[in-house]
Amino acid sequence: MSSLSHGRQVGRTSAIDGFRLTYDRVGVGAPAVLLHGWPSDRTEYREVVALLDMLDVVVPDLRGFGESDKHAEDAATFYSADAQARGVIGLIEELRLDRPVLGGHDIGSRIAVAVARLRPDLIRGLVLTPPLPGIGARILSSEAQQQFWYVSFNQLGLADELIDGNPDAVRAFLRHFWSHWSGPGFTLADDHLDHLVSVYSPPGAFTASVAWYRVGAGGVARIAAERAPAPNRRLAVPTAVLWPTDDVLFPRSWADRLPHYFADIEVHFVDAGHFVPLESPRRFADAVIDAAGRNQPRSAY
């Protein structure tokens, strides 16, 4: 975890909905906030942060993850995209970040979009990787469902019984996704897997991490039911999408409908698997730097 150690400040936000977020803050300059995915925590961005020494970078653990609060509360009320977004908005306002770039990977992308939808005035730009709006009913295809079985599994109490509080089961479960979803040539470092096992293994930690999948009918149903907004209701925040070419979950063909949801969007295809921030940290960091430079006074760097 050494990439985040130099000049790092670790902080805790005030409670929003009863949840406090733990975050790392590194560097000075124009602000950026980076939101991690599942199954991960804020250390997912350790290589990206090392490349952003010209920015003021804040990387929180989302509620229910890592060192942030984990409460056994109703998932729809406290763990939905909007609920997670409230915590991120509280973080931005409490730290008085001036229109940060908001980066997101995996569920972090969904939460970043929710923040931009709720408070577009707070955000300078978005840097996102899949999942993103526009997938629709394609997620129900037989090919897709061979990959998305875990979404239904994560909704079951059986998942808690088999995995929660069991370090060996946690390790096997996490190792499966980190190996199966990664692109060719990438292997998660042993020390990083050890860290993730340590934060997902305490009693209640795994259950909190899958609360995202227990909102309403679950993630697959929400994605299948998505409908594009009217053209004048598209999200206007400038958005850069890094779509991996070797993601078994989200094929590049699924990027075709993004302009139906975003009014100002650039899509870049990246040679990586699902975990773009770790598999292609330079591409992610460059996209954040470019977004931070939009309408930013030179003296701010």
PDB file of C-alpha atoms in Angstrom, residues 6-286:
ATOM      1  CA  HIS A   6       3.863   9.809   0.909  1.00  0.00           C
ATOM      2  CA  GLY A   7       2.137  12.985   2.054  1.00  0.00           C
ATOM      3  CA  ARG A   8      -1.106  11.182   2.786  1.00  0.00           C
ATOM      4  CA  GLN A   9      -3.659  12.574   5.193  1.00  0.00           C
ATOM      5  CA  VAL A  10      -6.306  10.191   6.518  1.00  0.00           C
ATOM      6  CA  GLY A  11      -9.569  11.800   7.579  1.00  0.00           C
ATOM      7  CA  ARG A  12     -13.145  11.063   8.610  1.00  0.00           C
ATOM      8  CA  THR A  13     -16.158  13.037   7.489  1.00  0.00           C
ATOM      9  CA  SER A  14     -19.046  14.147   9.610  1.00  0.00           C
ATOM     10  CA  ALA A  15     -21.958  11.712   9.526  1.00  0.00           C
ATOM     11  CA  ILE A  16     -24.469  11.816   6.684  1.00  0.00           C
ATOM     12  CA  ASP A  17     -27.459   9.519   7.332  1.00  0.00           C
ATOM     13  CA  GLY A  18     -25.433   8.234  10.286  1.00  0.00           C
ATOM     14  CA  PHE A  19     -22.479   7.148   8.102  1.00  0.00           C
ATOM     15  CA  ARG A  20     -18.999   8.633   8.339  1.00  0.00           C
ATOM     16  CA  LEU A  21     -16.579   8.123   5.452  1.00  0.00           C
ATOM     17  CA  THR A  22     -12.875   7.495   5.871  1.00  0.00           C
ATOM     18  CA  TYR A  23     -10.749   9.056   3.144  1.00  0.00           C
ATOM     19  CA  ASP A  24      -7.181   9.616   2.003  1.00  0.00           C
ATOM     20  CA  ARG A  25      -6.161  13.087   0.852  1.00  0.00           C
ATOM     21  CA  VAL A  26      -2.966  13.545  -1.124  1.00  0.00           C
ATOM     22  CA  GLY A  27      -1.361  16.461  -2.968  1.00  0.00           C
ATOM     23  CA  VAL A  28      -2.234  20.073  -3.735  1.00  0.00           C
ATOM     24  CA  GLY A  29      -3.852  21.795  -6.698  1.00  0.00           C
ATOM     25  CA  ALA A  30      -7.157  21.382  -8.490  1.00  0.00           C
ATOM     26  CA  PRO A  31      -9.360  18.867  -6.639  1.00  0.00           C
ATOM     27  CA  ALA A  32     -10.372  15.360  -7.673  1.00  0.00           C
ATOM     28  CA  VAL A  33     -12.467  12.767  -5.843  1.00  0.00           C
ATOM     29  CA  LEU A  34     -12.135   9.107  -6.860  1.00  0.00           C
ATOM     30  CA  LEU A  35     -14.815   6.493  -6.079  1.00  0.00           C
ATOM     31  CA  HIS A  36     -13.895   2.808  -5.976  1.00  0.00           C
ATOM     32  CA  GLY A  37     -15.805  -0.245  -7.140  1.00  0.00           C
ATOM     33  CA  TRP A  38     -16.795  -3.656  -5.814  1.00  0.00           C
ATOM     34  CA  PRO A  39     -15.165  -5.844  -4.576  1.00  0.00           C
ATOM     35  CA  SER A  40     -12.584  -3.276  -3.533  1.00  0.00           C
ATOM     36  CA  ASP A  41     -11.947  -0.209  -1.384  1.00  0.00           C
ATOM     37  CA  ARG A  42     -10.085   3.087  -1.710  1.00  0.00           C
ATOM     38  CA  THR A  43      -6.727   1.353  -2.249  1.00  0.00           C
ATOM     39  CA  GLU A  44      -7.958   0.541  -5.758  1.00  0.00           C
ATOM     40  CA  TYR A  45      -6.624   3.971  -6.773  1.00  0.00           C
ATOM     41  CA  ARG A  46      -3.169   3.677  -5.220  1.00  0.00           C
ATOM     42  CA  GLU A  47      -1.387   3.622  -8.599  1.00  0.00           C
ATOM     43  CA  VAL A  48      -3.553   6.420 -10.024  1.00  0.00           C
ATOM     44  CA  VAL A  49      -2.968   8.671  -7.020  1.00  0.00           C
ATOM     45  CA  ALA A  50       0.803   8.254  -7.403  1.00  0.00           C
ATOM     46  CA  LEU A  51       0.471   9.871 -10.857  1.00  0.00           C
ATOM     47  CA  LEU A  52      -1.630  12.838  -9.673  1.00  0.00           C
ATOM     48  CA  ASP A  53       0.869  14.760  -7.552  1.00  0.00           C
ATOM     49  CA  MET A  54      -0.225  18.012  -9.252  1.00  0.00           C
ATOM     50  CA  LEU A  55      -3.786  17.632  -7.929  1.00  0.00           C
ATOM     51  CA  ASP A  56      -5.552  17.631  -4.565  1.00  0.00           C
ATOM     52  CA  VAL A  57      -6.873  14.054  -4.586  1.00  0.00           C
ATOM     53  CA  VAL A  58      -9.449  12.699  -2.134  1.00  0.00           C
ATOM     54  CA  VAL A  59     -10.191   8.964  -2.179  1.00  0.00           C
ATOM     55  CA  PRO A  60     -12.912   7.773   0.218  1.00  0.00           C
ATOM     56  CA  ASP A  61     -14.097   4.350   1.198  1.00  0.00           C
ATOM     57  CA  LEU A  62     -17.771   4.324   0.240  1.00  0.00           C
ATOM     58  CA  ARG A  63     -20.262   3.653   3.028  1.00  0.00           C
ATOM     59  CA  GLY A  64     -20.234  -0.047   3.836  1.00  0.00           C
ATOM     60  CA  PHE A  65     -16.640  -0.503   2.631  1.00  0.00           C
ATOM     61  CA  GLY A  66     -13.127  -0.425   4.022  1.00  0.00           C
ATOM     62  CA  GLU A  67     -12.783   1.811   7.064  1.00  0.00           C
ATOM     63  CA  SER A  68     -16.012   3.747   6.503  1.00  0.00           C
ATOM     64  CA  ASP A  69     -19.094   3.074   8.605  1.00  0.00           C
ATOM     65  CA  LYS A  70     -21.070  -0.116   8.068  1.00  0.00           C
ATOM     66  CA  HIS A  71     -24.540  -0.161   9.566  1.00  0.00           C
ATOM     67  CA  ALA A  72     -27.177  -2.864   9.248  1.00  0.00           C
ATOM     68  CA  GLU A  73     -29.777  -0.503   7.802  1.00  0.00           C
ATOM     69  CA  ASP A  74     -32.377  -0.776   5.068  1.00  0.00           C
ATOM     70  CA  ALA A  75     -30.456  -1.085   1.794  1.00  0.00           C
ATOM     71  CA  ALA A  76     -32.869   0.970  -0.319  1.00  0.00           C
ATOM     72  CA  THR A  77     -32.722   3.890   2.100  1.00  0.00           C
ATOM     73  CA  PHE A  78     -29.052   3.874   3.038  1.00  0.00           C
ATOM     74  CA  TYR A  79     -27.062   2.005   0.351  1.00  0.00           C
ATOM     75  CA  SER A  80     -28.660   3.030  -2.958  1.00  0.00           C
ATOM     76  CA  ALA A  81     -26.829   5.157  -5.522  1.00  0.00           C
ATOM     77  CA  ASP A  82     -28.590   8.285  -4.250  1.00  0.00           C
ATOM     78  CA  ALA A  83     -27.803   7.414  -0.634  1.00  0.00           C
ATOM     79  CA  GLN A  84     -24.132   6.829  -1.448  1.00  0.00           C
ATOM     80  CA  ALA A  85     -24.182  10.074  -3.445  1.00  0.00           C
ATOM     81  CA  ARG A  86     -25.395  11.988  -0.370  1.00  0.00           C
ATOM     82  CA  GLY A  87     -22.281  10.848   1.465  1.00  0.00           C
ATOM     83  CA  VAL A  88     -20.000  11.927  -1.390  1.00  0.00           C
ATOM     84  CA  ILE A  89     -21.745  15.299  -1.658  1.00  0.00           C
ATOM     85  CA  GLY A  90     -21.260  15.747   2.088  1.00  0.00           C
ATOM     86  CA  LEU A  91     -17.550  14.951   1.677  1.00  0.00           C
ATOM     87  CA  ILE A  92     -17.126  17.511  -1.130  1.00  0.00           C
ATOM     88  CA  GLU A  93     -18.937  20.211   0.825  1.00  0.00           C
ATOM     89  CA  GLU A  94     -17.223  19.505   4.140  1.00  0.00           C
ATOM     90  CA  LEU A  95     -13.744  19.633   2.571  1.00  0.00           C
ATOM     91  CA  ARG A  96     -14.767  22.745   0.588  1.00  0.00           C
ATOM     92  CA  LEU A  97     -13.550  21.235  -2.656  1.00  0.00           C
ATOM     93  CA  ASP A  98     -14.061  23.684  -5.512  1.00  0.00           C
ATOM     94  CA  ARG A  99     -15.816  21.752  -8.307  1.00  0.00           C
ATOM     95  CA  PRO A 100     -13.677  18.622  -8.261  1.00  0.00           C
ATOM     96  CA  VAL A 101     -13.314  16.112 -11.038  1.00  0.00           C
ATOM     97  CA  LEU A 102     -15.241  13.028  -9.953  1.00  0.00           C
ATOM     98  CA  GLY A 103     -13.771   9.704 -11.020  1.00  0.00           C
ATOM     99  CA  GLY A 104     -15.586   6.410 -10.724  1.00  0.00           C
ATOM    100  CA  HIS A 105     -15.024   2.740 -11.385  1.00  0.00           C
ATOM    101  CA  ASP A 106     -17.658  -0.018 -11.264  1.00  0.00           C
ATOM    102  CA  ILE A 107     -20.287   0.926  -8.659  1.00  0.00           C
ATOM    103  CA  GLY A 108     -18.252   4.100  -8.114  1.00  0.00           C
ATOM    104  CA  SER A 109     -19.244   5.151 -11.635  1.00  0.00           C
ATOM    105  CA  ARG A 110     -22.934   4.686 -10.863  1.00  0.00           C
ATOM    106  CA  ILE A 111     -22.520   6.736  -7.693  1.00  0.00           C
ATOM    107  CA  ALA A 112     -20.564   9.451  -9.520  1.00  0.00           C
ATOM    108  CA  VAL A 113     -23.377   9.760 -12.070  1.00  0.00           C
ATOM    109  CA  ALA A 114     -25.878  10.051  -9.200  1.00  0.00           C
ATOM    110  CA  VAL A 115     -23.800  12.858  -7.645  1.00  0.00           C
ATOM    111  CA  ALA A 116     -23.656  14.700 -10.970  1.00  0.00           C
ATOM    112  CA  ARG A 117     -27.395  14.266 -11.469  1.00  0.00           C
ATOM    113  CA  LEU A 118     -28.249  15.523  -7.974  1.00  0.00           C
ATOM    114  CA  ARG A 119     -25.673  18.345  -7.807  1.00  0.00           C
ATOM    115  CA  PRO A 120     -24.176  19.142 -11.217  1.00  0.00           C
ATOM    116  CA  ASP A 121     -23.045  22.499  -9.833  1.00  0.00           C
ATOM    117  CA  LEU A 122     -20.549  20.724  -7.575  1.00  0.00           C
ATOM    118  CA  ILE A 123     -18.672  18.841 -10.315  1.00  0.00           C
ATOM    119  CA  ARG A 124     -16.173  20.027 -12.944  1.00  0.00           C
ATOM    120  CA  GLY A 125     -16.205  16.782 -14.887  1.00  0.00           C
ATOM    121  CA  LEU A 126     -16.585  13.014 -14.715  1.00  0.00           C
ATOM    122  CA  VAL A 127     -14.079  10.259 -15.519  1.00  0.00           C
ATOM    123  CA  LEU A 128     -15.885   6.928 -15.588  1.00  0.00           C
ATOM    124  CA  THR A 129     -15.478   3.254 -16.395  1.00  0.00           C
ATOM    125  CA  PRO A 130     -18.322   0.725 -16.805  1.00  0.00           C
ATOM    126  CA  PRO A 131     -21.013   0.097 -15.743  1.00  0.00           C
ATOM    127  CA  LEU A 132     -22.741   3.088 -17.258  1.00  0.00           C
ATOM    128  CA  PRO A 133     -26.244   3.897 -18.484  1.00  0.00           C
ATOM    129  CA  GLY A 134     -27.313   2.516 -21.851  1.00  0.00           C
ATOM    130  CA  ILE A 135     -26.835  -1.217 -21.311  1.00  0.00           C
ATOM    131  CA  GLY A 136     -30.563  -1.867 -20.943  1.00  0.00           C
ATOM    132  CA  ALA A 137     -32.106  -5.260 -21.642  1.00  0.00           C
ATOM    133  CA  ARG A 138     -28.874  -6.544 -23.171  1.00  0.00           C
ATOM    134  CA  ILE A 139     -27.834  -7.492 -19.659  1.00  0.00           C
ATOM    135  CA  LEU A 140     -30.553 -10.175 -19.725  1.00  0.00           C
ATOM    136  CA  SER A 141     -28.967 -12.107 -22.606  1.00  0.00           C
ATOM    137  CA  SER A 142     -27.809 -15.646 -21.884  1.00  0.00           C
ATOM    138  CA  GLU A 143     -24.192 -14.651 -22.523  1.00  0.00           C
ATOM    139  CA  ALA A 144     -24.367 -11.773 -20.053  1.00  0.00           C
ATOM    140  CA  GLN A 145     -26.120 -13.809 -17.390  1.00  0.00           C
ATOM    141  CA  GLN A 146     -23.263 -16.291 -17.381  1.00  0.00           C
ATOM    142  CA  GLN A 147     -21.166 -13.438 -15.989  1.00  0.00           C
ATOM    143  CA  PHE A 148     -23.720 -11.626 -13.804  1.00  0.00           C
ATOM    144  CA  TRP A 149     -24.760 -14.600 -11.651  1.00  0.00           C
ATOM    145  CA  TYR A 150     -23.026 -12.953  -8.675  1.00  0.00           C
ATOM    146  CA  VAL A 151     -25.594 -10.121  -8.596  1.00  0.00           C
ATOM    147  CA  SER A 152     -28.398 -12.557  -7.712  1.00  0.00           C
ATOM    148  CA  PHE A 153     -26.137 -14.481  -5.349  1.00  0.00           C
ATOM    149  CA  ASN A 154     -25.219 -11.295  -3.473  1.00  0.00           C
ATOM    150  CA  GLN A 155     -28.906 -10.667  -2.774  1.00  0.00           C
ATOM    151  CA  LEU A 156     -29.288 -13.937  -0.867  1.00  0.00           C
ATOM    152  CA  GLY A 157     -28.960 -14.435   2.867  1.00  0.00           C
ATOM    153  CA  LEU A 158     -27.072 -17.597   1.884  1.00  0.00           C
ATOM    154  CA  ALA A 159     -24.202 -15.373   0.748  1.00  0.00           C
ATOM    155  CA  ASP A 160     -23.918 -14.007   4.294  1.00  0.00           C
ATOM    156  CA  GLU A 161     -24.032 -17.494   5.799  1.00  0.00           C
ATOM    157  CA  LEU A 162     -21.320 -18.839   3.515  1.00  0.00           C
ATOM    158  CA  ILE A 163     -18.965 -15.859   3.332  1.00  0.00           C
ATOM    159  CA  ASP A 164     -19.484 -13.175   5.981  1.00  0.00           C
ATOM    160  CA  GLY A 165     -16.908 -13.368   8.764  1.00  0.00           C
ATOM    161  CA  ASN A 166     -15.085 -16.301   7.100  1.00  0.00           C
ATOM    162  CA  PRO A 167     -11.626 -15.157   5.900  1.00  0.00           C
ATOM    163  CA  ASP A 168     -10.975 -18.263   3.799  1.00  0.00           C
ATOM    164  CA  ALA A 169     -14.319 -17.925   2.019  1.00  0.00           C
ATOM    165  CA  VAL A 170     -13.760 -14.190   1.552  1.00  0.00           C
ATOM    166  CA  ARG A 171     -10.343 -14.839   0.005  1.00  0.00           C
ATOM    167  CA  ALA A 172     -11.709 -17.444  -2.421  1.00  0.00           C
ATOM    168  CA  PHE A 173     -14.652 -15.228  -3.374  1.00  0.00           C
ATOM    169  CA  LEU A 174     -12.568 -12.099  -3.979  1.00  0.00           C
ATOM    170  CA  ARG A 175      -9.807 -13.996  -5.775  1.00  0.00           C
ATOM    171  CA  HIS A 176     -12.340 -15.369  -8.253  1.00  0.00           C
ATOM    172  CA  PHE A 177     -13.493 -11.905  -9.364  1.00  0.00           C
ATOM    173  CA  TRP A 178     -10.068 -10.307  -9.380  1.00  0.00           C
ATOM    174  CA  SER A 179      -8.695 -13.087 -11.571  1.00  0.00           C
ATOM    175  CA  HIS A 180     -11.734 -13.651 -13.807  1.00  0.00           C
ATOM    176  CA  TRP A 181     -12.510  -9.966 -14.469  1.00  0.00           C
ATOM    177  CA  SER A 182      -8.926  -8.828 -15.021  1.00  0.00           C
ATOM    178  CA  GLY A 183      -7.469  -8.474 -18.489  1.00  0.00           C
ATOM    179  CA  PRO A 184      -4.655 -10.601 -19.951  1.00  0.00           C
ATOM    180  CA  GLY A 185      -1.358 -10.141 -18.185  1.00  0.00           C
ATOM    181  CA  PHE A 186      -2.709  -8.516 -15.012  1.00  0.00           C
ATOM    182  CA  THR A 187      -2.594 -10.229 -11.634  1.00  0.00           C
ATOM    183  CA  LEU A 188      -3.596  -8.501  -8.419  1.00  0.00           C
ATOM    184  CA  ALA A 189      -0.561  -8.235  -6.132  1.00  0.00           C
ATOM    185  CA  ASP A 190      -0.583 -10.643  -3.191  1.00  0.00           C
ATOM    186  CA  ASP A 191      -0.281  -7.826  -0.658  1.00  0.00           C
ATOM    187  CA  HIS A 192      -3.274  -6.055  -2.197  1.00  0.00           C
ATOM    188  CA  LEU A 193      -5.411  -9.197  -2.059  1.00  0.00           C
ATOM    189  CA  ASP A 194      -4.294  -9.716   1.553  1.00  0.00           C
ATOM    190  CA  HIS A 195      -5.425  -6.174   2.341  1.00  0.00           C
ATOM    191  CA  LEU A 196      -8.842  -6.659   0.727  1.00  0.00           C
ATOM    192  CA  VAL A 197      -9.328  -9.924   2.601  1.00  0.00           C
ATOM    193  CA  SER A 198      -8.512  -8.112   5.851  1.00  0.00           C
ATOM    194  CA  VAL A 199     -11.184  -5.432   5.285  1.00  0.00           C
ATOM    195  CA  TYR A 200     -13.878  -7.763   3.904  1.00  0.00           C
ATOM    196  CA  SER A 201     -13.447 -10.472   6.590  1.00  0.00           C
ATOM    197  CA  PRO A 202     -14.623  -8.885   9.877  1.00  0.00           C
ATOM    198  CA  PRO A 203     -18.171  -9.920  10.851  1.00  0.00           C
ATOM    199  CA  GLY A 204     -20.653  -7.754   8.969  1.00  0.00           C
ATOM    200  CA  ALA A 205     -18.129  -6.370   6.463  1.00  0.00           C
ATOM    201  CA  PHE A 206     -19.012  -8.641   3.548  1.00  0.00           C
ATOM    202  CA  THR A 207     -22.739  -8.176   4.202  1.00  0.00           C
ATOM    203  CA  ALA A 208     -22.319  -4.382   4.162  1.00  0.00           C
ATOM    204  CA  SER A 209     -20.360  -4.540   0.898  1.00  0.00           C
ATOM    205  CA  VAL A 210     -23.195  -6.319  -0.930  1.00  0.00           C
ATOM    206  CA  ALA A 211     -25.964  -4.011   0.364  1.00  0.00           C
ATOM    207  CA  TRP A 212     -25.653  -2.226  -3.002  1.00  0.00           C
ATOM    208  CA  TYR A 213     -27.089  -5.337  -4.668  1.00  0.00           C
ATOM    209  CA  ARG A 214     -30.023  -5.527  -2.226  1.00  0.00           C
ATOM    210  CA  VAL A 215     -31.680  -2.274  -3.268  1.00  0.00           C
ATOM    211  CA  GLY A 216     -35.107  -2.920  -4.766  1.00  0.00           C
ATOM    212  CA  ALA A 217     -35.064  -5.699  -7.337  1.00  0.00           C
ATOM    213  CA  GLY A 218     -31.275  -5.645  -7.569  1.00  0.00           C
ATOM    214  CA  GLY A 219     -28.744  -4.290 -10.021  1.00  0.00           C
ATOM    215  CA  VAL A 220     -29.625  -6.360 -13.090  1.00  0.00           C
ATOM    216  CA  ALA A 221     -33.316  -5.398 -12.961  1.00  0.00           C
ATOM    217  CA  ARG A 222     -32.454  -1.708 -12.557  1.00  0.00           C
ATOM    218  CA  ILE A 223     -30.082  -1.797 -15.526  1.00  0.00           C
ATOM    219  CA  ALA A 224     -32.568  -3.658 -17.727  1.00  0.00           C
ATOM    220  CA  ALA A 225     -35.286  -1.110 -16.909  1.00  0.00           C
ATOM    221  CA  GLU A 226     -33.211   1.971 -17.790  1.00  0.00           C
ATOM    222  CA  ARG A 227     -34.671   4.291 -20.392  1.00  0.00           C
ATOM    223  CA  ALA A 228     -32.890   7.189 -22.049  1.00  0.00           C
ATOM    224  CA  PRO A 229     -34.046  10.649 -20.953  1.00  0.00           C
ATOM    225  CA  ALA A 230     -35.350  13.289 -23.321  1.00  0.00           C
ATOM    226  CA  PRO A 231     -32.438  14.952 -25.166  1.00  0.00           C
ATOM    227  CA  ASN A 232     -32.779  18.123 -23.097  1.00  0.00           C
ATOM    228  CA  ARG A 233     -32.559  16.070 -19.875  1.00  0.00           C
ATOM    229  CA  ARG A 234     -29.249  14.392 -20.648  1.00  0.00           C
ATOM    230  CA  LEU A 235     -26.474  14.879 -18.081  1.00  0.00           C
ATOM    231  CA  ALA A 236     -24.585  18.003 -19.110  1.00  0.00           C
ATOM    232  CA  VAL A 237     -21.466  17.564 -16.938  1.00  0.00           C
ATOM    233  CA  PRO A 238     -18.448  16.949 -19.224  1.00  0.00           C
ATOM    234  CA  THR A 239     -17.767  13.216 -19.118  1.00  0.00           C
ATOM    235  CA  ALA A 240     -14.819  11.073 -20.225  1.00  0.00           C
ATOM    236  CA  VAL A 241     -15.452   7.327 -20.398  1.00  0.00           C
ATOM    237  CA  LEU A 242     -12.612   4.799 -20.353  1.00  0.00           C
ATOM    238  CA  TRP A 243     -14.172   1.626 -21.733  1.00  0.00           C
ATOM    239  CA  PRO A 244     -11.954  -1.467 -21.371  1.00  0.00           C
ATOM    240  CA  THR A 245     -11.618  -3.745 -24.380  1.00  0.00           C
ATOM    241  CA  ASP A 246     -11.080  -6.932 -22.329  1.00  0.00           C
ATOM    242  CA  ASP A 247     -13.892  -6.632 -19.774  1.00  0.00           C
ATOM    243  CA  VAL A 248     -15.865  -9.889 -19.645  1.00  0.00           C
ATOM    244  CA  LEU A 249     -18.740  -8.049 -17.966  1.00  0.00           C
ATOM    245  CA  PHE A 250     -19.151  -5.057 -20.269  1.00  0.00           C
ATOM    246  CA  PRO A 251     -18.316  -5.607 -23.966  1.00  0.00           C
ATOM    247  CA  ARG A 252     -17.280  -2.533 -25.915  1.00  0.00           C
ATOM    248  CA  SER A 253     -20.405  -2.770 -28.087  1.00  0.00           C
ATOM    249  CA  TRP A 254     -22.417  -1.704 -25.038  1.00  0.00           C
ATOM    250  CA  ALA A 255     -20.901   1.786 -25.254  1.00  0.00           C
ATOM    251  CA  ASP A 256     -23.070   2.653 -28.257  1.00  0.00           C
ATOM    252  CA  ARG A 257     -25.928   4.333 -26.358  1.00  0.00           C
ATOM    253  CA  LEU A 258     -23.890   6.585 -24.072  1.00  0.00           C
ATOM    254  CA  PRO A 259     -24.699   9.755 -26.093  1.00  0.00           C
ATOM    255  CA  HIS A 260     -28.375   9.141 -25.277  1.00  0.00           C
ATOM    256  CA  TYR A 261     -27.590   9.785 -21.595  1.00  0.00           C
ATOM    257  CA  PHE A 262     -24.691  12.296 -21.659  1.00  0.00           C
ATOM    258  CA  ALA A 263     -24.751  15.600 -23.545  1.00  0.00           C
ATOM    259  CA  ASP A 264     -20.969  16.175 -23.432  1.00  0.00           C
ATOM    260  CA  ILE A 265     -19.116  12.873 -23.651  1.00  0.00           C
ATOM    261  CA  GLU A 266     -15.892  11.406 -24.989  1.00  0.00           C
ATOM    262  CA  VAL A 267     -15.420   7.644 -25.115  1.00  0.00           C
ATOM    263  CA  HIS A 268     -11.932   6.131 -25.145  1.00  0.00           C
ATOM    264  CA  PHE A 269     -11.292   2.405 -25.477  1.00  0.00           C
ATOM    265  CA  VAL A 270      -8.535   1.140 -23.195  1.00  0.00           C
ATOM    266  CA  ASP A 271      -6.560  -2.103 -23.460  1.00  0.00           C
ATOM    267  CA  ALA A 272      -7.495  -3.454 -20.027  1.00  0.00           C
ATOM    268  CA  GLY A 273      -9.878  -5.704 -18.199  1.00  0.00           C
ATOM    269  CA  HIS A 274     -12.532  -4.581 -15.754  1.00  0.00           C
ATOM    270  CA  PHE A 275     -10.182  -3.007 -13.196  1.00  0.00           C
ATOM    271  CA  VAL A 276      -9.028  -0.007 -15.233  1.00  0.00           C
ATOM    272  CA  PRO A 277      -7.614   2.065 -12.320  1.00  0.00           C
ATOM    273  CA  LEU A 278      -5.161  -0.727 -11.495  1.00  0.00           C
ATOM    274  CA  GLU A 279      -4.685  -2.218 -14.957  1.00  0.00           C
ATOM    275  CA  SER A 280      -4.208   1.085 -16.783  1.00  0.00           C
ATOM    276  CA  PRO A 281      -3.472   3.711 -14.119  1.00  0.00           C
ATOM    277  CA  ARG A 282      -1.714   6.089 -16.522  1.00  0.00           C
ATOM    278  CA  ARG A 283      -4.752   6.297 -18.815  1.00  0.00           C
ATOM    279  CA  PHE A 284      -7.044   6.927 -15.843  1.00  0.00           C
ATOM    280  CA  ALA A 285      -4.721   9.531 -14.338  1.00  0.00           C
ATOM    281  CA  ASP A 286      -4.323  11.346 -17.674  1.00  0.00           C
TER     282      ASP A 286
END
